mmCIF file of C-alpha atoms and ligand atoms in Angstrom:
data_model
loop_
_atom_site.group_PDB
_atom_site.id
_atom_site.type_symbol
_atom_site.label_atom_id
_atom_site.label_comp_id
_atom_site.label_asym_id
_atom_site.label_seq_id
_atom_site.Cartn_x
_atom_site.Cartn_y
_atom_site.Cartn_z
ATOM 1 C CA MET A 1 0.000 0.000 0.000
ATOM 2 C CA THR A 2 1.305 3.457 -0.856
ATOM 3 C CA TYR A 3 2.140 5.541 2.170
ATOM 4 C CA ARG A 4 -0.040 8.616 2.496
ATOM 5 C CA GLY A 5 0.497 11.123 5.235
ATOM 6 C CA ARG A 6 -1.148 14.434 5.939
ATOM 7 C CA PHE A 7 -0.943 17.722 7.782
ATOM 8 C CA ALA A 8 -4.341 18.901 9.000
ATOM 9 C CA PRO A 9 -4.199 22.425 10.466
ATOM 10 C CA SER A 10 -7.215 24.205 11.908
ATOM 11 C CA PRO A 11 -7.311 27.747 10.490
ATOM 12 C CA THR A 12 -7.460 29.464 13.879
ATOM 13 C CA GLY A 13 -4.323 31.583 13.402
ATOM 14 C CA HIS A 14 -1.050 31.808 11.517
ATOM 15 C CA LEU A 15 1.318 28.848 11.258
ATOM 16 C CA HIS A 16 3.099 28.594 14.617
ATOM 17 C CA PHE A 17 6.019 26.605 15.941
ATOM 18 C CA GLY A 18 3.901 23.650 17.165
ATOM 19 C CA SER A 19 2.074 23.310 13.861
ATOM 20 C CA LEU A 20 5.346 23.604 11.916
ATOM 21 C CA VAL A 21 6.666 20.666 13.989
ATOM 22 C CA ALA A 22 3.639 18.589 12.888
ATOM 23 C CA ALA A 23 4.011 19.730 9.270
ATOM 24 C CA VAL A 24 7.752 18.950 9.094
ATOM 25 C CA GLY A 25 7.388 15.661 11.029
ATOM 26 C CA SER A 26 4.574 14.382 8.818
ATOM 27 C CA TRP A 27 6.382 15.553 5.639
ATOM 28 C CA LEU A 28 9.625 13.784 6.623
ATOM 29 C CA CYS A 29 7.810 10.521 7.469
ATOM 30 C CA ALA A 30 5.963 10.603 4.123
ATOM 31 C CA ARG A 31 9.035 11.424 2.037
ATOM 32 C CA HIS A 32 11.150 8.859 3.924
ATOM 33 C CA ALA A 33 8.552 6.192 3.055
ATOM 34 C CA GLY A 34 8.509 7.330 -0.596
ATOM 35 C CA GLY A 35 4.866 8.258 -0.091
ATOM 36 C CA GLN A 36 2.556 11.196 -0.586
ATOM 37 C CA TRP A 37 1.982 14.145 1.708
ATOM 38 C CA LEU A 38 -1.426 15.823 1.707
ATOM 39 C CA VAL A 39 -2.782 18.926 3.401
ATOM 40 C CA ARG A 40 -6.280 19.249 4.835
ATOM 41 C CA VAL A 41 -7.706 22.505 6.153
ATOM 42 C CA GLU A 42 -9.933 21.634 9.108
ATOM 43 C CA ASN A 43 -12.352 24.539 8.787
ATOM 44 C CA ILE A 44 -15.491 23.017 10.287
ATOM 45 C CA ASP A 45 -15.718 25.347 13.256
ATOM 46 C CA PRO A 46 -16.376 28.860 11.857
ATOM 47 C CA PRO A 47 -16.663 30.561 15.294
ATOM 48 C CA ARG A 48 -13.072 29.516 16.107
ATOM 49 C CA GLU A 49 -11.600 30.458 12.738
ATOM 50 C CA MET A 50 -9.504 33.515 12.001
ATOM 51 C CA PRO A 51 -10.201 35.183 8.653
ATOM 52 C CA GLY A 52 -7.220 34.767 6.335
ATOM 53 C CA SER A 53 -5.691 31.991 8.427
ATOM 54 C CA ALA A 54 -6.158 29.174 5.888
ATOM 55 C CA GLU A 55 -4.583 31.281 3.125
ATOM 56 C CA SER A 56 -1.742 32.306 5.439
ATOM 57 C CA ILE A 57 -0.970 28.692 6.444
ATOM 58 C CA LEU A 58 -1.220 27.395 2.868
ATOM 59 C CA ALA A 59 1.108 30.148 1.631
ATOM 60 C CA ALA A 60 3.603 29.533 4.450
ATOM 61 C CA LEU A 61 4.073 25.787 3.839
ATOM 62 C CA PRO A 62 5.912 26.082 0.479
ATOM 63 C CA ALA A 63 8.006 28.907 1.938
ATOM 64 C CA PHE A 64 9.261 26.322 4.464
ATOM 65 C CA GLY A 65 9.995 23.894 1.618
ATOM 66 C CA LEU A 66 6.879 21.788 2.235
ATOM 67 C CA ALA A 67 5.050 21.123 -1.016
ATOM 68 C CA ALA A 68 1.920 18.965 -0.945
ATOM 69 C CA ASP A 69 1.188 16.332 -3.573
ATOM 70 C CA ALA A 70 -2.375 17.525 -4.192
ATOM 71 C CA PRO A 71 -4.389 20.716 -3.702
ATOM 72 C CA ALA A 72 -5.495 21.144 -0.078
ATOM 73 C CA LEU A 73 -8.779 19.529 0.945
ATOM 74 C CA PHE A 74 -11.095 21.959 2.770
ATOM 75 C CA GLN A 75 -13.422 20.329 5.295
ATOM 76 C CA SER A 76 -16.024 23.006 4.537
ATOM 77 C CA SER A 77 -16.490 21.220 1.189
ATOM 78 C CA ARG A 78 -17.111 17.851 2.847
ATOM 79 C CA LEU A 79 -20.331 18.418 4.797
ATOM 80 C CA ALA A 80 -22.321 15.912 2.707
ATOM 81 C CA ALA A 81 -19.829 13.167 3.608
ATOM 82 C CA TYR A 82 -20.168 14.005 7.332
ATOM 83 C CA ASP A 83 -23.983 13.940 6.938
ATOM 84 C CA ASP A 84 -23.705 10.443 5.429
ATOM 85 C CA ALA A 85 -21.478 9.177 8.248
ATOM 86 C CA PHE A 86 -23.832 10.709 10.823
ATOM 87 C CA GLU A 87 -26.864 9.039 9.196
ATOM 88 C CA GLN A 88 -24.977 5.728 9.166
ATOM 89 C CA LEU A 89 -24.296 5.999 12.915
ATOM 90 C CA LYS A 90 -27.920 6.924 13.620
ATOM 91 C CA ALA A 91 -29.239 4.078 11.459
ATOM 92 C CA ALA A 92 -27.011 1.640 13.362
ATOM 93 C CA GLY A 93 -28.507 2.903 16.649
ATOM 94 C CA LEU A 94 -25.092 4.120 17.823
ATOM 95 C CA ALA A 95 -25.902 7.841 18.129
ATOM 96 C CA PHE A 96 -28.487 9.513 20.323
ATOM 97 C CA PRO A 97 -29.799 13.089 20.664
ATOM 98 C CA CYS A 98 -28.860 14.776 23.918
ATOM 99 C CA TRP A 99 -30.287 17.851 25.627
ATOM 100 C CA CYS A 100 -28.136 17.529 28.744
ATOM 101 C CA SER A 101 -26.535 20.799 29.791
ATOM 102 C CA ARG A 102 -23.086 21.112 31.304
ATOM 103 C CA ASN A 103 -24.880 21.487 34.633
ATOM 104 C CA ASP A 104 -26.727 18.193 34.115
ATOM 105 C CA LEU A 105 -23.373 16.488 33.638
ATOM 106 C CA ALA A 106 -21.887 18.329 36.615
ATOM 107 C CA GLY A 107 -18.474 18.360 34.979
ATOM 108 C CA GLY A 108 -18.520 14.558 34.622
ATOM 109 C CA LEU A 109 -18.715 12.270 31.616
ATOM 110 C CA HIS A 110 -21.923 11.271 29.869
ATOM 111 C CA LEU A 111 -22.084 7.541 30.491
ATOM 112 C CA ASP A 112 -25.674 6.447 30.247
ATOM 113 C CA GLY A 113 -25.994 5.668 26.531
ATOM 114 C CA HIS A 114 -29.101 7.834 26.363
ATOM 115 C CA CYS A 115 -30.000 11.406 27.277
ATOM 116 C CA LEU A 116 -31.136 11.988 30.848
ATOM 117 C CA ALA A 117 -32.765 15.361 30.190
ATOM 118 C CA PRO A 118 -36.309 15.557 28.816
ATOM 119 C CA PRO A 119 -36.405 16.089 25.021
ATOM 120 C CA ASN A 120 -36.930 19.763 24.254
ATOM 121 C CA PRO A 121 -38.617 20.407 20.894
ATOM 122 C CA GLN A 122 -37.743 24.132 21.198
ATOM 123 C CA ARG A 123 -34.023 23.448 21.225
ATOM 124 C CA PRO A 124 -31.938 21.341 18.829
ATOM 125 C CA PRO A 125 -30.014 18.539 20.559
ATOM 126 C CA ALA A 126 -26.354 17.668 20.409
ATOM 127 C CA TRP A 127 -25.730 14.136 19.144
ATOM 128 C CA ARG A 128 -23.516 11.758 21.069
ATOM 129 C CA LEU A 129 -21.957 8.437 20.200
ATOM 130 C CA ARG A 130 -22.754 5.651 22.650
ATOM 131 C CA VAL A 131 -19.439 4.149 23.758
ATOM 132 C CA PRO A 132 -18.899 0.580 24.915
ATOM 133 C CA ASP A 133 -17.177 -0.482 28.126
ATOM 134 C CA GLN A 134 -14.230 -1.872 26.255
ATOM 135 C CA GLU A 135 -10.514 -1.192 25.971
ATOM 136 C CA ILE A 136 -9.193 0.236 22.733
ATOM 137 C CA ARG A 137 -5.561 -0.682 22.152
ATOM 138 C CA PHE A 138 -3.144 0.627 19.575
ATOM 139 C CA GLU A 139 0.582 0.959 19.114
ATOM 140 C CA ASP A 140 1.823 4.500 18.619
ATOM 141 C CA ALA A 141 5.003 4.467 16.534
ATOM 142 C CA LEU A 142 6.682 6.891 18.945
ATOM 143 C CA GLN A 143 4.702 6.861 22.192
ATOM 144 C CA GLY A 144 4.479 3.044 22.361
ATOM 145 C CA PRO A 145 1.525 0.825 23.313
ATOM 146 C CA GLN A 146 -1.657 2.683 24.264
ATOM 147 C CA VAL A 147 -4.818 1.509 25.948
ATOM 148 C CA GLN A 148 -7.919 3.540 26.640
ATOM 149 C CA ASN A 149 -11.404 2.626 27.814
ATOM 150 C CA LEU A 150 -13.719 5.204 26.267
ATOM 151 C CA ARG A 151 -16.310 4.776 28.981
ATOM 152 C CA THR A 152 -13.928 5.901 31.674
ATOM 153 C CA SER A 153 -11.914 8.405 29.608
ATOM 154 C CA ALA A 154 -14.350 10.078 27.222
ATOM 155 C CA GLY A 155 -17.893 8.857 27.879
ATOM 156 C CA ASP A 156 -20.593 9.154 25.221
ATOM 157 C CA PHE A 157 -18.884 11.842 23.174
ATOM 158 C CA VAL A 158 -20.393 14.533 20.974
ATOM 159 C CA ILE A 159 -20.240 13.922 17.226
ATOM 160 C CA ARG A 160 -22.571 16.756 16.220
ATOM 161 C CA ARG A 161 -22.937 19.896 18.234
ATOM 162 C CA VAL A 162 -26.100 21.792 19.157
ATOM 163 C CA GLU A 163 -25.331 24.369 16.431
ATOM 164 C CA GLY A 164 -25.355 21.535 13.858
ATOM 165 C CA LEU A 165 -21.548 21.612 13.445
ATOM 166 C CA TYR A 166 -19.800 18.265 13.184
ATOM 167 C CA ALA A 167 -17.203 17.448 15.813
ATOM 168 C CA TYR A 168 -13.517 17.236 14.894
ATOM 169 C CA GLN A 169 -13.438 13.486 15.743
ATOM 170 C CA LEU A 170 -16.082 12.629 13.157
ATOM 171 C CA ALA A 171 -14.786 14.885 10.378
ATOM 172 C CA CYS A 172 -11.217 13.710 10.964
ATOM 173 C CA VAL A 173 -11.939 9.986 10.571
ATOM 174 C CA VAL A 174 -14.206 10.500 7.557
ATOM 175 C CA ASP A 175 -11.500 12.531 5.814
ATOM 176 C CA ASP A 176 -8.530 10.374 6.832
ATOM 177 C CA ALA A 177 -10.372 7.513 5.106
ATOM 178 C CA PHE A 178 -11.427 9.668 2.121
ATOM 179 C CA GLN A 179 -7.841 10.823 1.564
ATOM 180 C CA GLY A 180 -6.521 7.264 1.956
ATOM 181 C CA ILE A 181 -4.238 8.238 4.850
ATOM 182 C CA THR A 182 -2.070 5.314 5.967
ATOM 183 C CA GLN A 183 -0.190 7.067 8.780
ATOM 184 C CA VAL A 184 -1.304 9.990 10.924
ATOM 185 C CA VAL A 185 1.644 12.024 12.256
ATOM 186 C CA ARG A 186 0.595 14.876 14.557
ATOM 187 C CA GLY A 187 1.251 16.510 17.916
ATOM 188 C CA ASN A 188 0.928 14.549 21.112
ATOM 189 C CA ASP A 189 -1.961 16.717 22.331
ATOM 190 C CA LEU A 190 -4.077 14.568 19.993
ATOM 191 C CA LEU A 191 -2.925 11.189 21.362
ATOM 192 C CA ASP A 192 -5.935 11.285 23.646
ATOM 193 C CA SER A 193 -8.316 11.644 20.647
ATOM 194 C CA THR A 194 -6.964 8.565 18.894
ATOM 195 C CA ALA A 195 -9.015 5.932 20.759
ATOM 196 C CA ARG A 196 -12.212 7.879 19.981
ATOM 197 C CA GLN A 197 -11.156 8.037 16.333
ATOM 198 C CA ILE A 198 -10.380 4.314 16.177
ATOM 199 C CA HIS A 199 -13.774 3.564 17.733
ATOM 200 C CA LEU A 200 -15.498 5.785 15.153
ATOM 201 C CA GLN A 201 -13.583 4.046 12.340
ATOM 202 C CA ARG A 202 -14.857 0.695 13.600
ATOM 203 C CA CYS A 203 -18.443 1.973 13.865
ATOM 204 C CA LEU A 204 -18.270 3.357 10.302
ATOM 205 C CA GLY A 205 -16.398 0.404 8.780
ATOM 206 C CA LEU A 206 -13.390 2.601 7.912
ATOM 207 C CA PRO A 207 -9.742 1.499 7.973
ATOM 208 C CA THR A 208 -7.515 2.482 10.900
ATOM 209 C CA PRO A 209 -4.256 4.158 9.868
ATOM 210 C CA ASP A 210 -1.031 3.874 11.850
ATOM 211 C CA TYR A 211 -0.377 6.666 14.338
ATOM 212 C CA LEU A 212 2.730 8.559 15.368
ATOM 213 C CA HIS A 213 2.403 11.361 17.908
ATOM 214 C CA LEU A 214 5.266 13.843 18.014
ATOM 215 C CA PRO A 215 6.358 15.440 21.285
ATOM 216 C CA LEU A 216 4.275 18.457 22.158
ATOM 217 C CA ALA A 217 6.168 21.771 22.108
ATOM 218 C CA LEU A 218 6.019 23.632 25.411
ATOM 219 C CA ASP A 219 7.154 27.127 26.291
ATOM 220 C CA GLY A 220 9.727 27.804 29.019
ATOM 221 C CA SER A 221 7.038 27.667 31.712
ATOM 222 C CA GLY A 222 5.728 24.304 30.575
ATOM 223 C CA ARG A 223 2.581 25.443 28.750
ATOM 224 C CA LYS A 224 1.564 24.216 25.294
ATOM 225 C CA LEU A 225 2.930 26.831 22.871
ATOM 226 C CA SER A 226 -0.320 27.587 21.075
ATOM 227 C CA LYS A 227 -2.133 27.963 24.403
ATOM 228 C CA SER A 228 0.546 29.956 26.160
ATOM 229 C CA GLY A 229 -0.736 33.365 25.249
ATOM 230 C CA GLN A 230 2.201 33.993 22.965
ATOM 231 C CA ALA A 231 1.243 32.406 19.676
ATOM 232 C CA HIS A 232 4.896 31.806 18.640
ATOM 233 C CA PRO A 233 4.135 32.426 14.973
ATOM 234 C CA VAL A 234 6.853 31.464 12.548
ATOM 235 C CA ASP A 235 7.922 33.917 9.849
ATOM 236 C CA PRO A 236 7.668 32.461 6.324
ATOM 237 C CA THR A 237 9.707 35.364 4.943
ATOM 238 C CA GLN A 238 12.644 34.188 7.128
ATOM 239 C CA PRO A 239 12.072 30.399 7.014
ATOM 240 C CA LEU A 240 15.559 29.185 7.966
ATOM 241 C CA PRO A 241 15.689 30.075 11.699
ATOM 242 C CA ALA A 242 12.300 28.481 12.487
ATOM 243 C CA LEU A 243 13.039 25.424 10.367
ATOM 244 C CA ARG A 244 16.396 24.959 12.142
ATOM 245 C CA ARG A 245 14.614 25.163 15.515
ATOM 246 C CA VAL A 246 12.010 22.604 14.402
ATOM 247 C CA LEU A 247 14.706 20.148 13.236
ATOM 248 C CA ASP A 248 16.570 20.677 16.460
ATOM 249 C CA PHE A 249 13.368 20.085 18.445
ATOM 250 C CA LEU A 250 12.919 16.779 16.592
ATOM 251 C CA GLU A 251 16.603 15.906 17.227
ATOM 252 C CA LEU A 252 17.311 15.834 13.496
ATOM 253 C CA PRO A 253 20.577 16.919 11.886
ATOM 254 C CA VAL A 254 20.697 20.607 11.030
ATOM 255 C CA HIS A 255 22.832 21.425 8.002
ATOM 256 C CA ALA A 256 24.906 24.384 9.208
ATOM 257 C CA ARG A 257 25.598 25.781 5.730
ATOM 258 C CA ALA A 258 22.148 25.240 4.190
ATOM 259 C CA ARG A 259 20.942 28.383 2.466
ATOM 260 C CA THR A 260 17.417 27.294 1.534
ATOM 261 C CA PRO A 261 14.625 25.395 3.324
ATOM 262 C CA ALA A 262 14.928 22.656 0.679
ATOM 263 C CA GLU A 263 18.624 22.154 1.527
ATOM 264 C CA LEU A 264 17.824 21.925 5.239
ATOM 265 C CA LEU A 265 14.986 19.455 4.658
ATOM 266 C CA ASP A 266 16.928 17.334 2.153
ATOM 267 C CA HIS A 267 19.813 17.023 4.595
ATOM 268 C CA ALA A 268 17.463 16.033 7.436
ATOM 269 C CA LEU A 269 15.664 13.577 5.155
ATOM 270 C CA ALA A 270 18.907 11.923 4.062
ATOM 271 C CA HIS A 271 19.606 11.054 7.727
ATOM 272 C CA PHE A 272 15.998 10.506 8.756
ATOM 273 C CA ASP A 273 14.705 7.459 10.564
ATOM 274 C CA PRO A 274 11.334 7.830 12.329
ATOM 275 C CA THR A 275 12.462 5.511 15.119
ATOM 276 C CA PHE A 276 15.139 8.072 16.077
ATOM 277 C CA LEU A 277 12.582 10.814 16.744
ATOM 278 C CA PRO A 278 12.454 11.783 20.433
ATOM 279 C CA HIS A 279 10.363 9.223 22.341
ATOM 280 C CA CYS A 280 8.879 11.716 24.761
ATOM 281 C CA SER A 281 5.419 13.137 25.122
ATOM 282 C CA GLU A 282 6.458 16.787 25.393
ATOM 283 C CA ARG A 283 9.521 18.992 25.436
ATOM 284 C CA ILE A 284 10.446 22.617 25.761
ATOM 285 C CA ALA A 285 11.019 24.400 22.479
ATOM 286 C CA ALA A 286 14.279 26.334 22.386
HETATM 287 N N1 LIG J 1 -6.779 20.252 13.138
HETATM 288 C C1 LIG J 1 -6.102 19.737 14.288
HETATM 289 C C2 LIG J 1 -5.236 20.798 14.898
HETATM 290 O O1 LIG J 1 -4.856 21.728 14.217
HETATM 291 C C3 LIG J 1 -5.199 18.573 13.962
HETATM 292 C C4 LIG J 1 -5.943 17.404 13.546
HETATM 293 C C5 LIG J 1 -5.130 16.156 13.261
HETATM 294 O O2 LIG J 1 -3.945 16.233 12.901
HETATM 295 O O3 LIG J 1 -5.738 15.105 13.390
HETATM 296 O O4 LIG J 1 -4.932 20.689 16.074
#
């Protein structure tokens, strides 16, 4: 099977250090395997999006030497496919409408397999997936063996929100399958989503790709970079310093005399072996 990897940014801001780590890591894994590298813009949550962000990210990638093998897929163009998956889950009796408020759940998980609040015809429901009391196991290529019981870790999780927007988990698995992704390489903040995604793949009869979660980039005070208040944007007009820092973060060789992003990436690729990537869940970015 041909290797297909992807980079799937949410257009909530400019490309930042953490997302450049995911882009470079997924690109190197794909090129090392002689495979394809695709880009998907995860724009299914308009309230969280920043105008111009998708264009800014898509323009920045080639400036960092990262060229995709196909035009970017925009999730906003895929709503019919999410509708189909949602109907499939409903028809299989796996999804249920839920009017529970945050207060009803009292900060806990939704575990009952059906909504506890009375149906309210005045208000559209969220839709949740009923999860089984069963361990989901997978081997992460970097983080090692993983096991998660969705009942105790996630509960009956939302696949379609009250506003009618599809949840990231649903859109992600539908599109990973649609794009024929064989390995998902992304930041370790998403390791926790993987069991939910594998469960959804099983419910929908979709293949499960391999997973590799890269260490999460933290700032000096130990907070996730994108959440730390400083966005740590990277400057595509000066790509070399940020690219050097990303390679360093991934413990890859940095060509001291490289004068273009392509030279830096080619040098890193020539020495690349995914098993040598840092086997840690997070690290401080220099
Ligand atoms: N869109 C997600 C993000 O930017 C990443 C999704 C993924 O790689 O699965 O955090």
